[in-house]
Coordinates of C-alpha atoms and ligand atoms in Angstrom, one line a residue:
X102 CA -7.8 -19.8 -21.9
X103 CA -4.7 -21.6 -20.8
X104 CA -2.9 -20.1 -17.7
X105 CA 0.7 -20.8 -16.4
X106 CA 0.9 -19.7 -12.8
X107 CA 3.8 -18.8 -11.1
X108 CA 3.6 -18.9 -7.3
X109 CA 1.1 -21.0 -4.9
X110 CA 1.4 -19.0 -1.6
X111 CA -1.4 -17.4 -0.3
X112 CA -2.4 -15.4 -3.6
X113 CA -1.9 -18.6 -6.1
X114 CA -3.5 -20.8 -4.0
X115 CA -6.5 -18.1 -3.6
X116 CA -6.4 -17.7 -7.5
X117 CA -6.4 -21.9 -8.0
X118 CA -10.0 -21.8 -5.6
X119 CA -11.6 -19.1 -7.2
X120 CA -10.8 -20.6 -10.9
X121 CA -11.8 -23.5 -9.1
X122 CA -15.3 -22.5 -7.6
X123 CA -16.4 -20.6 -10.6
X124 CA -15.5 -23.9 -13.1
X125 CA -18.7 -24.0 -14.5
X126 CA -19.4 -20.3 -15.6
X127 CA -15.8 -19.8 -17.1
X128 CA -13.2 -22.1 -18.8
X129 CA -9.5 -21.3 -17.2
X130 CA -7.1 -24.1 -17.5
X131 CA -4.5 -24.2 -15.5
X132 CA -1.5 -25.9 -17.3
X133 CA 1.5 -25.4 -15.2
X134 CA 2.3 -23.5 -11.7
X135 CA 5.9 -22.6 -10.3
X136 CA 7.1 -22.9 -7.2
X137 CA 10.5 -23.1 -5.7
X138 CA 10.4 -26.0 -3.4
X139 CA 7.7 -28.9 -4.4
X140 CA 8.0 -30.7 -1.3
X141 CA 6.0 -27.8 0.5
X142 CA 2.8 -28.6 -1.5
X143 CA 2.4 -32.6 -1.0
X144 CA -1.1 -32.3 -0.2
X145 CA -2.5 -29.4 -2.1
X146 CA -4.6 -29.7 -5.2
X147 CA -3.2 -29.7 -9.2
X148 CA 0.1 -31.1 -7.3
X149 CA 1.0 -32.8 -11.0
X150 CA 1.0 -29.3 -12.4
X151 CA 3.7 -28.0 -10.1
X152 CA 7.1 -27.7 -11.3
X153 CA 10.5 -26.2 -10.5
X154 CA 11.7 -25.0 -14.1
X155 CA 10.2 -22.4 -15.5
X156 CA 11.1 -23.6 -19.1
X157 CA 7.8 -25.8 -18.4
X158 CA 5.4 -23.1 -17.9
X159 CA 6.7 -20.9 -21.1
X160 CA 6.9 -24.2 -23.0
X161 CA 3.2 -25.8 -23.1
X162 CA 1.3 -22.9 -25.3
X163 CA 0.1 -20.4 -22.4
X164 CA -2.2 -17.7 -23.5
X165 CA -1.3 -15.8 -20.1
X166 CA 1.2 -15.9 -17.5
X167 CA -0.1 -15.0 -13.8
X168 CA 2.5 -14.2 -11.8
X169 CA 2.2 -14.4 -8.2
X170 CA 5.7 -14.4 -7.0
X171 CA 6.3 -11.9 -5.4
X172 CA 9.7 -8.6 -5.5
X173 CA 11.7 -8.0 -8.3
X174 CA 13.6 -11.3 -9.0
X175 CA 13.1 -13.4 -11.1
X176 CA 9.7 -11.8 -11.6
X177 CA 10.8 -8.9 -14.0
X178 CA 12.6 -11.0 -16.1
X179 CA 9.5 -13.8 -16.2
X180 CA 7.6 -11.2 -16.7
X181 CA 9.4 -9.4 -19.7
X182 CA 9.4 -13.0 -21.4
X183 CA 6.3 -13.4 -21.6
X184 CA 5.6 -10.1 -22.7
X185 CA 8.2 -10.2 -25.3
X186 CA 6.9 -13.7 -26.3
X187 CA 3.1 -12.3 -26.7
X188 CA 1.9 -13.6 -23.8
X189 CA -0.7 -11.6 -21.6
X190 CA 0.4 -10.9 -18.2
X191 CA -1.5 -10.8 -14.7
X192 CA 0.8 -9.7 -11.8
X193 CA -0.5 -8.7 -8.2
X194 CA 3.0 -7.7 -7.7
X195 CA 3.1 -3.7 -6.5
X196 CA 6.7 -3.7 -5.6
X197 CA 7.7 -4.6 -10.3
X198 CA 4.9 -2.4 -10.7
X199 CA 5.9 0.9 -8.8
X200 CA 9.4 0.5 -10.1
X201 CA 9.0 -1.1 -13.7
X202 CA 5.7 0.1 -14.8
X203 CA 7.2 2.6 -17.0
X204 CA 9.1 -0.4 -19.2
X205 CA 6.6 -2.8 -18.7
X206 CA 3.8 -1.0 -19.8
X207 CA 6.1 0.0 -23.1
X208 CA 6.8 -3.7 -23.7
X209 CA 3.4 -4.4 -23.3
X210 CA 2.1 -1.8 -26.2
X211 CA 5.1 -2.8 -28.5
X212 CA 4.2 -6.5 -28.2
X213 CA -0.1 -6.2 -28.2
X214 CA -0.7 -7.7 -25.4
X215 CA -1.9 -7.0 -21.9
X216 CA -0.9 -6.2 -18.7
X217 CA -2.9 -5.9 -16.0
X218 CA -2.6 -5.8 -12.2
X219 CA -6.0 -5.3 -10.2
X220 CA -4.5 -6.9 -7.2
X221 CA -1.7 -4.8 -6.9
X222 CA -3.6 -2.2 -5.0
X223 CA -6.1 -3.3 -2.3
X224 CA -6.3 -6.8 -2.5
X225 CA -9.8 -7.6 -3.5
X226 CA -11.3 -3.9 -3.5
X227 CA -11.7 -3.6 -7.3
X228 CA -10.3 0.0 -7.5
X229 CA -7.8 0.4 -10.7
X230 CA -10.7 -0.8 -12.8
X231 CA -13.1 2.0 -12.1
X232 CA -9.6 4.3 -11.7
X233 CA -9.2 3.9 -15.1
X234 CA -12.1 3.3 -17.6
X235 CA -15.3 4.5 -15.3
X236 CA -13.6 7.6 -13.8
X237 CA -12.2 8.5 -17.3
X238 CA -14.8 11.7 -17.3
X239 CA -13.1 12.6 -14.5
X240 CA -9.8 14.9 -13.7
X241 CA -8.8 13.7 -10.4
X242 CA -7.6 16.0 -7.9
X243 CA -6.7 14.2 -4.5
X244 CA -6.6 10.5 -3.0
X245 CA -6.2 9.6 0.6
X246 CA -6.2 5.9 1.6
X247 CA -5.0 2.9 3.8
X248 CA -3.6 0.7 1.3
X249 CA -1.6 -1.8 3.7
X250 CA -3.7 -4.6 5.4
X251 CA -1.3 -6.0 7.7
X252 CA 0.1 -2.5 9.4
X253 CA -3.8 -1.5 9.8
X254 CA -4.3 -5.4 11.1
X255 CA -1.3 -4.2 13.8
X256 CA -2.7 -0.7 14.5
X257 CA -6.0 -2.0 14.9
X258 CA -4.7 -5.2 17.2
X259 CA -2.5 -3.0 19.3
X260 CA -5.6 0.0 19.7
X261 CA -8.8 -2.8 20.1
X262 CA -7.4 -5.2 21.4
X263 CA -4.2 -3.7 23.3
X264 CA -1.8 -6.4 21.9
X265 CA 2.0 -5.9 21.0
X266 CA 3.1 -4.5 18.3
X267 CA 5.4 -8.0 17.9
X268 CA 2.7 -10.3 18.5
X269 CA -0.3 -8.7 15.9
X270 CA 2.9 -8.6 13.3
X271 CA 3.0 -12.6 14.0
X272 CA -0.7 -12.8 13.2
X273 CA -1.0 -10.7 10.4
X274 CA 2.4 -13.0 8.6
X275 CA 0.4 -16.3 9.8
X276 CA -3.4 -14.8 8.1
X277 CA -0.8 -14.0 4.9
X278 CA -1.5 -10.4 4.5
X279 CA 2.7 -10.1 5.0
X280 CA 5.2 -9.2 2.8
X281 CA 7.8 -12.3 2.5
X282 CA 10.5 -9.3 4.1
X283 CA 7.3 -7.7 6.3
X284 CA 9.6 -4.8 6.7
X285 CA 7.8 -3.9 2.9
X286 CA 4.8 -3.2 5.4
X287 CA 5.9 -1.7 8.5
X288 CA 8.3 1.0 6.7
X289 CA 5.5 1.9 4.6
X290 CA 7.3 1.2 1.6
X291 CA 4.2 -1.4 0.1
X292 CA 1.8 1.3 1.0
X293 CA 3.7 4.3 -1.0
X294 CA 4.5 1.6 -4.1
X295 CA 0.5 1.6 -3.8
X296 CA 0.1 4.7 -3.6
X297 CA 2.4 5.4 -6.2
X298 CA 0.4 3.5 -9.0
X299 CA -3.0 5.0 -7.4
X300 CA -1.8 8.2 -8.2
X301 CA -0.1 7.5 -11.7
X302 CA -3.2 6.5 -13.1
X303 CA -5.3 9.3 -11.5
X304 CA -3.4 11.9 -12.4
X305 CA -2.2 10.3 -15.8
X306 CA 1.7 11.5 -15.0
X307 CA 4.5 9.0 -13.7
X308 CA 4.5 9.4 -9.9
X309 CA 7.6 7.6 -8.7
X310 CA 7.1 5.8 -5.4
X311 CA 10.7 6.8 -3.8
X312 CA 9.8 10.5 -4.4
X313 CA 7.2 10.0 -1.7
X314 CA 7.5 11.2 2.0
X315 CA 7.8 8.0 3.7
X316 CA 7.4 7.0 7.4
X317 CA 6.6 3.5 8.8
X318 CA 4.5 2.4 12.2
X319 CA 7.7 0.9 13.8
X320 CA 8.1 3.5 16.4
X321 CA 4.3 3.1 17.3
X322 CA 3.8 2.4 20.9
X323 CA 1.2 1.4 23.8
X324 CA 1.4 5.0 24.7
X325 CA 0.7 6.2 21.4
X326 CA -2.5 4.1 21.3
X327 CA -3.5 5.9 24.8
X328 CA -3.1 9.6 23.6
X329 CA -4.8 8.4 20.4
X330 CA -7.7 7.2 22.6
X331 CA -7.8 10.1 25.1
X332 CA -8.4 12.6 21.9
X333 CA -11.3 10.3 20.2
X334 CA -8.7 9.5 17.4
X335 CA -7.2 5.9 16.5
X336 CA -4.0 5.9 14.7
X337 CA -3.6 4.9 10.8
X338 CA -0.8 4.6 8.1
X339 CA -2.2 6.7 5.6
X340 CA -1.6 7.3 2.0
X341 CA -2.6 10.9 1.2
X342 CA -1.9 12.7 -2.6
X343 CA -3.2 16.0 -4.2
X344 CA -2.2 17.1 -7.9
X345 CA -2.3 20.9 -8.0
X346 CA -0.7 22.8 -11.2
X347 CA 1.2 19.8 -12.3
X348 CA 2.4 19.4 -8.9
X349 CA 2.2 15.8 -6.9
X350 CA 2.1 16.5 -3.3
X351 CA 2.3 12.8 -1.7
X352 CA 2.7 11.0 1.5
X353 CA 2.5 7.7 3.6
X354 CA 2.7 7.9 7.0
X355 CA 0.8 6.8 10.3
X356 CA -1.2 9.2 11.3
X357 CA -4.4 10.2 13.9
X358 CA -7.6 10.6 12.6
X359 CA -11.0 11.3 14.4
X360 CA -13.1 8.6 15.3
X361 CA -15.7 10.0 12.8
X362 CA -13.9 10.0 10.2
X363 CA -14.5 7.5 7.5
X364 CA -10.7 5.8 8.1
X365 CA -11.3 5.3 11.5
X366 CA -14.1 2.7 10.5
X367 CA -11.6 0.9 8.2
X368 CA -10.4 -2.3 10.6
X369 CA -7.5 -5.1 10.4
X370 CA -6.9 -6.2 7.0
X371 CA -9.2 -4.2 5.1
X372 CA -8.2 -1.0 3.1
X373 CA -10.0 1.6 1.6
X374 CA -9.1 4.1 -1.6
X375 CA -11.2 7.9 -1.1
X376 CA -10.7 9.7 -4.5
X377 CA -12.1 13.1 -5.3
X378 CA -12.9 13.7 -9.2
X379 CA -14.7 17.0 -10.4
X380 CA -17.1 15.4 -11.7
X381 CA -18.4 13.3 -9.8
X382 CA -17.0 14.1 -6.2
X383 CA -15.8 12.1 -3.7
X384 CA -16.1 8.3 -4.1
X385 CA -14.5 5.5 -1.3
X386 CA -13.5 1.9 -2.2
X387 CA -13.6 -0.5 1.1
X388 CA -12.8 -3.8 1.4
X389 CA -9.9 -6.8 2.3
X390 CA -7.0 -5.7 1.4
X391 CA -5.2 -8.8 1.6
X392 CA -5.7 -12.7 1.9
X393 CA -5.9 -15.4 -0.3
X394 CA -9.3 -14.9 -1.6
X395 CA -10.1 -11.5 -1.7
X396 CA -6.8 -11.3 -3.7
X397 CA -7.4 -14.4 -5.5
X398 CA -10.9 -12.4 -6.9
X399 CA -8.9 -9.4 -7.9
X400 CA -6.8 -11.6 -10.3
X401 CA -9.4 -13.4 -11.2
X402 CA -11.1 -10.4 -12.4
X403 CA -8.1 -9.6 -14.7
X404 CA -8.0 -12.9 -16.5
X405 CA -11.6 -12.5 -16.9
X406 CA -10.8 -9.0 -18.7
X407 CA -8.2 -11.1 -21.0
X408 CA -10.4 -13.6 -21.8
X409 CA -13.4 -11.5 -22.6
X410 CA -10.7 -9.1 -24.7
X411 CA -11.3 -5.7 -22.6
X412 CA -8.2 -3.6 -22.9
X413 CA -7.8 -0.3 -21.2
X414 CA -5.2 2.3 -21.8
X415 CA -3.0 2.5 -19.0
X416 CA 0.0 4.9 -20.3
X417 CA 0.4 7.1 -17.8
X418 CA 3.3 4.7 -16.8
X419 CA 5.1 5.8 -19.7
X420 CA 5.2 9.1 -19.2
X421 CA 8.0 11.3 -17.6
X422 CA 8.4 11.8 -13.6
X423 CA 6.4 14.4 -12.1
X424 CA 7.5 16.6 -9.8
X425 CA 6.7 15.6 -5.8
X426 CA 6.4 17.9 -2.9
X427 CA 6.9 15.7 0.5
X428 CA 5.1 18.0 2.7
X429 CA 1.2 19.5 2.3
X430 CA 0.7 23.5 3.2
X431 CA -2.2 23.0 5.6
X432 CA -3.3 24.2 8.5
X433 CA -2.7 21.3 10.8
X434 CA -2.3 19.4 14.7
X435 CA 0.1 17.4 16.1
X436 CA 1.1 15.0 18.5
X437 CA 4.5 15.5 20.1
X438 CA 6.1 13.7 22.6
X439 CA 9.3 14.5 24.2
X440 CA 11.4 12.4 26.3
X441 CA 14.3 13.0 28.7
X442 CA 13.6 17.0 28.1
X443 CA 13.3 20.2 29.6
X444 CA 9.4 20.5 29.8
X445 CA 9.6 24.5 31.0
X446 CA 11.2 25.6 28.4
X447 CA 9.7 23.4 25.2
X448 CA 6.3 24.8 26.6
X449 CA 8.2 28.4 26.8
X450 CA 8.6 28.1 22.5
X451 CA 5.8 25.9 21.8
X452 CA 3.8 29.2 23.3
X453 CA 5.5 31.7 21.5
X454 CA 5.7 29.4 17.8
X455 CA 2.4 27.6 17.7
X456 CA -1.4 29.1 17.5
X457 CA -2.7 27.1 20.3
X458 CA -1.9 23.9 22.4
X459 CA -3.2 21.6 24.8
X460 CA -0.9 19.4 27.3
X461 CA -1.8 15.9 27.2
X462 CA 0.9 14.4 29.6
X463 CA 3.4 16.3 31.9
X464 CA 3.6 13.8 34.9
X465 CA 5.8 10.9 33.8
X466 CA 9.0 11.1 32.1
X467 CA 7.6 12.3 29.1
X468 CA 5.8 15.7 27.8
X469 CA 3.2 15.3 25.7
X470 CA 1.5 18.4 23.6
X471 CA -1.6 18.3 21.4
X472 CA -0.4 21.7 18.9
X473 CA -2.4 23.5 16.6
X474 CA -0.5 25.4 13.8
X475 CA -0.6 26.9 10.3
X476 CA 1.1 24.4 8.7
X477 CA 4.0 20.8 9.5
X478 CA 6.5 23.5 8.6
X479 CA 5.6 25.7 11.4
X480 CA 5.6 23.1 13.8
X481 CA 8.9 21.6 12.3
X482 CA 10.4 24.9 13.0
X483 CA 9.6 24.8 16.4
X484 CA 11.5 21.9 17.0
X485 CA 14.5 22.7 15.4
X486 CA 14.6 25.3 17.9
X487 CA 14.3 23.4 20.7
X488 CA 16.3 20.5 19.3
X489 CA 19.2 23.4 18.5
X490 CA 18.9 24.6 22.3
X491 CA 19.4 21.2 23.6
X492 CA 16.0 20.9 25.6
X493 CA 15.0 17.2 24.7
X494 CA 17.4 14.2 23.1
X495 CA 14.0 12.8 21.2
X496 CA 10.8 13.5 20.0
X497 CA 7.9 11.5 18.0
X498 CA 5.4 13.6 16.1
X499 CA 2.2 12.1 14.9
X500 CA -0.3 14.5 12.9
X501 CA -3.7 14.7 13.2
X502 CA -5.8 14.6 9.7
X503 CA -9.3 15.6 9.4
Ligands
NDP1860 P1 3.8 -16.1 -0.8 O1 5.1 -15.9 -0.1 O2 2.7 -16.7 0.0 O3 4.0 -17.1 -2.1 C1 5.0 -16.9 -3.0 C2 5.1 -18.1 -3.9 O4 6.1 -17.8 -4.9 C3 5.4 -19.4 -3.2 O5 4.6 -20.4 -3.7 C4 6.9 -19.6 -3.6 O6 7.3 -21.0 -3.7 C5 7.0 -19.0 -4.9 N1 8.3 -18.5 -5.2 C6 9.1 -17.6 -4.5 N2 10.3 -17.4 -5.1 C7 10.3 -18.2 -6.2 C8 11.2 -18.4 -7.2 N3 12.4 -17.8 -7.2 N4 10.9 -19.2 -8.2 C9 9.7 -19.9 -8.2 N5 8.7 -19.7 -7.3 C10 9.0 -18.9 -6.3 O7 3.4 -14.7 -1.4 P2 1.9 -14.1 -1.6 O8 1.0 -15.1 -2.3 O9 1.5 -13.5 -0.3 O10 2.2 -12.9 -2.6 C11 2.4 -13.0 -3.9 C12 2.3 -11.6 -4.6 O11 1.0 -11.1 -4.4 C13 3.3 -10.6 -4.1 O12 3.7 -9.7 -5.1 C14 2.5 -9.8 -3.1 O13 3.0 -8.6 -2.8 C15 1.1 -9.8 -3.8 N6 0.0 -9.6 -2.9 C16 -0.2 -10.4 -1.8 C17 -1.3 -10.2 -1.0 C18 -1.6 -11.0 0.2 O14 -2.6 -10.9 0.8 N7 -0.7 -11.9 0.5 C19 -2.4 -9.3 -1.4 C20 -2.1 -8.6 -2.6 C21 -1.0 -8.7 -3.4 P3 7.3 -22.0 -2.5 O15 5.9 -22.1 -2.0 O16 7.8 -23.3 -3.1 O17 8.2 -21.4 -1.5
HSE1861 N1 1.4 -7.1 2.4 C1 0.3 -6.5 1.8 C2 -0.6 -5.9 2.8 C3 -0.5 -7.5 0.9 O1 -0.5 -6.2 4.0 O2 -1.4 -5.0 2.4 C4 -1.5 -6.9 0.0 O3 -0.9 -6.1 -1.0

C-alpha cells in the first residue's frame, strides 16, 4: 500500500515510527509527506520524501492519503481531492470531522472509498472501532467522557502537583498533546468536536458540535483546586450526552467529580470514553489521549483496516441535525463562589431556593457554598435573583457529577 502523508508534527512523525517499527509484519510505503517549511526537518528520517507542493503527493500513484495537518485549511480541500480522485483517506483531524463529516462521509460513499478517523477521538484509545461495528447490537443511550489530554494534563498538574494553570499549559504544548491555537483545548471546543462525533455514531443521528453547551477550564483557579480537595473531589472537563426520545441532551464542561468515581482516576494526558448500551451495559475506554505514538497507533490501525479491505458503515454523518438540549433535568450540587458580595443576604435566598447547603468559605473576600438542588435550573434561578438584587458583581459555578 502506498501512503502520501501530509504533516510530520507530532502525529506524522508518530505514524512514520510506528509504520516504521512494525516493517516486517506489514508493507506500508511511504512515498511522499507534506510539510510547510522543510528546513524544520534537516535531521529527521525519510527527509528525501518531504516536500512543499502538494501536487507531489497526489501525483506518484497513492493508494491513501493520511492527513495529519491539522484545522480546516487546506485540509478539507486535500481531503476532498483525494476523495473525489478515489483515494482512501485517514485523517486524525476532529476539528474537518465535527464540521464536515456530513459532506465528507457523502463524498466518500459516492466515490467507494474510505474514510476513516480512529485518531480523531482519544488519541490511541481504540474507541470508534468498537463504537461502530462491535456495539452494533447495541442502542446506545448515554456517554460521559474526558476526551481532551492536555486540559486534563493542566487540571491534573494544577490539583497534584499545585502548578499554574500557565506553566502546565507550556508543558502540555512542549509533550504535543496541544492544539497548534491551544485555545481549541482550554475553551473546550476540541473536547465538544469529540464529543460530537462520539455521539453521532452512537446514537446514529447528526449531532452538531456548536449545538453543544460549552464551557472551557480558563477561569479555573488555585482556589478552585482547594474546594475541590476539601470535598474529596478533583475537578475535570467532561464530556457528558444522553439520547432520550430523539432528543440529544449534551455538554462539555469542567466539572467536580468524587474521588471514587471512575474519572477521577483518569490523569494528565490520558482520556477515557464510558458508554452505556442496553445490551451490554456500561463499558469504559482508557488510555493516552494524545502524543505521537499513541496517536501514531490509532492511525495506524486505520490504514491497517484499508489495507486488509474492512469497511464499516458510518452514515450517521449524513443524516439531518438532531435536536440538542444544553442543560440535563437532574437532581444535582454545585459549587458557587461569590466575590465582592453581600454574603447575608445570598445565604438569605440560597436558604429559601435551594434543598440544602453547606458553607465552604465565608472568611476571606469570597463566599463559597456547596448547594444541593433539584436540578442547574433551580440553582440558575437562584442566582438570577441575587444577581437582579445586586448582591455580588461575580460568581463561578462548578457542578458536582456523580
Ligand atoms: P503539529 O502541529 O505537530 O504538526 C502539523 C504538521 O502539519 C507540521 O508538520 C506542519 O508542517 C504541517 N502543516 C501545517 N500547515 C501546513 C500546510 N498549510 N501545508 C502543509 N503542511 C502543513 O500537529 P499534530 O501532529 O499535533 O496534529 C495533527 C492532527 O492530529 C491535528 O488534526 C490534531 O488535532 C490531531 N491530533 C493530534 C494529537 C496530538 O497528540 N498532537 C492527538 C490526536 C489527534 P511544518 O512541520 O513544516 O510546520
Ligand atoms: N489537543 C488534543 C488533546 C490532541 O489535547 O486532547 C488529541 O486530540
Amino acid at each position: 500500500m502506498r501512503i502520501g502523508i501530509l504533516g510530520y508534527g507530532t502525529v506524522g512523525s508518530g505514524l512514520v515510527d510506528v509504520i516504521d517499527n512494525n516493517k516486517s509484519k506489514r508493507d506500508i510505503e511511504i512515498v511522499k509527506i507534506l510539510v510547510k517549511d522543510k528546513s524544520k526537518h534537516k535531521d529527521k528520517k525519510y527527509f528525501d520524501k518531504l516536500t512543499t507542493n502538494i501536487d507531489d503527493v497526489f501525483n506518484n500513484n497513492i493508494d491513501v492519503l493520511v492527513e495529519l495537518i491539522g484545522g480546516l485549511n487546506p485540509s478539507l480541500e486535500y481531503i476532498k481531492r483525494a476523495l473525489s480522485s478515489k483515494i482512501h483517506v485517514v485523517t486524525a483531524n476532529k476539528d474537518l470531522l465535527a464540521e464536515h463529516g456530513n459532506e465528507l462521509v457523502e463524498l466518500s460513499n459516492k466515490n467507494n472509498v474510505n474514510i476513516k478517523f480512529e485518531a480523531s477521538v482519544g488519541g490511541g484509545i481504540p474507541v470508534l472501532k468498537p463504537l461502530i461495528e462491535s456495539l452494533e447490537g447495541n442502542s446506545i443511550d448515554s456517554i460521559y467522557a474526558i476526551l481532551n489530554g492536555t486540559t486534563n494534563f493542566i487540571l491534573s498538574k494544577m490539583y497534584n502537583e499545585s502548578l499554574s494553570y500557565d506553566d502546565a499549559l507550556k508543558q502540555a504544548q512542549i509533550l504535543g498533546f496541544a492544539e497548534a491555537n491551544p485555545d481549541s483545548d482550554v475553551l473546550g471546543y476540541d473536547a465538544a468536536r469529540k464529543l460530537s462525533i462520539l455521539s453521532t455514531l452512537a446514537y446514529n443521528n447528526r449531532v452538531y458540535w456548536k449545538d453543544l453547551y460549552l464551557e472551557g477550564i480558563t477561569d479555573i483557579d488555585a482556589k478552585d483546586m482547594e474546594y475541590a480537595k476539601q470535598l474529596n473531589c478533583k475537578i475535570k472537563l467532561v464530556g457528558q450526552s444522553r439520547y432520550e426520545d430523539d432528543v440529544v441532551s449534551a455538554s462539555v464542561r469542567p466539572v467536580l467529580v468524587g474521588n471514587e468515581s471512575i474519572l477521577a482516576m483518569v490523569d494528565n494526558e490520558f482520556n477515557i470514553v464510558v458508554v452505556n448500551g442496553d445490551s451490554v451495559g456500561e463499558l469504559s475506554f482508557v488510555g493516552k489521549g494524545a502524543g505521537k505514538l499513541a496517536t501514531g497507533s490509532a492511525v495506524y490501525s486505520d490504514l491497517l483496516d484499508i489495507l486488509d479491505n474492512r469497511s464499516a458503515s458510518i452514515n450517521s454523518f449524513t443524516k439531518s441535525r438532531v435536536k440538542v438540549n444544553k442543560i440535563v433535568k437532574n437532581k444535582c450540587s454545585a459549587l458557587l463562589r461569590f466575590k465582592d458580595c453581600q454574603k447575608d443576604e445570598i445565604i438569605h435566598v440560597i436558604k429559601e431556593c435551594m434543598q440544602n447547603y453547606d458553607i465552604l468559605n465565608d472568611d476571606d473576600d469570597e463566599l463559597a457554598i456547596m448547594v444541593h438542588a433539584n436540578s442547574e435550573y433551580e440553582i440558575n434561578n437562584s442566582l438570577c435573583v441575587i444577581k437582579d438584587k445586586g448582591y455580588c458583581v461575580g460568581v463561578n459555578k462548578l457542578l458536582k457529577i456523580s
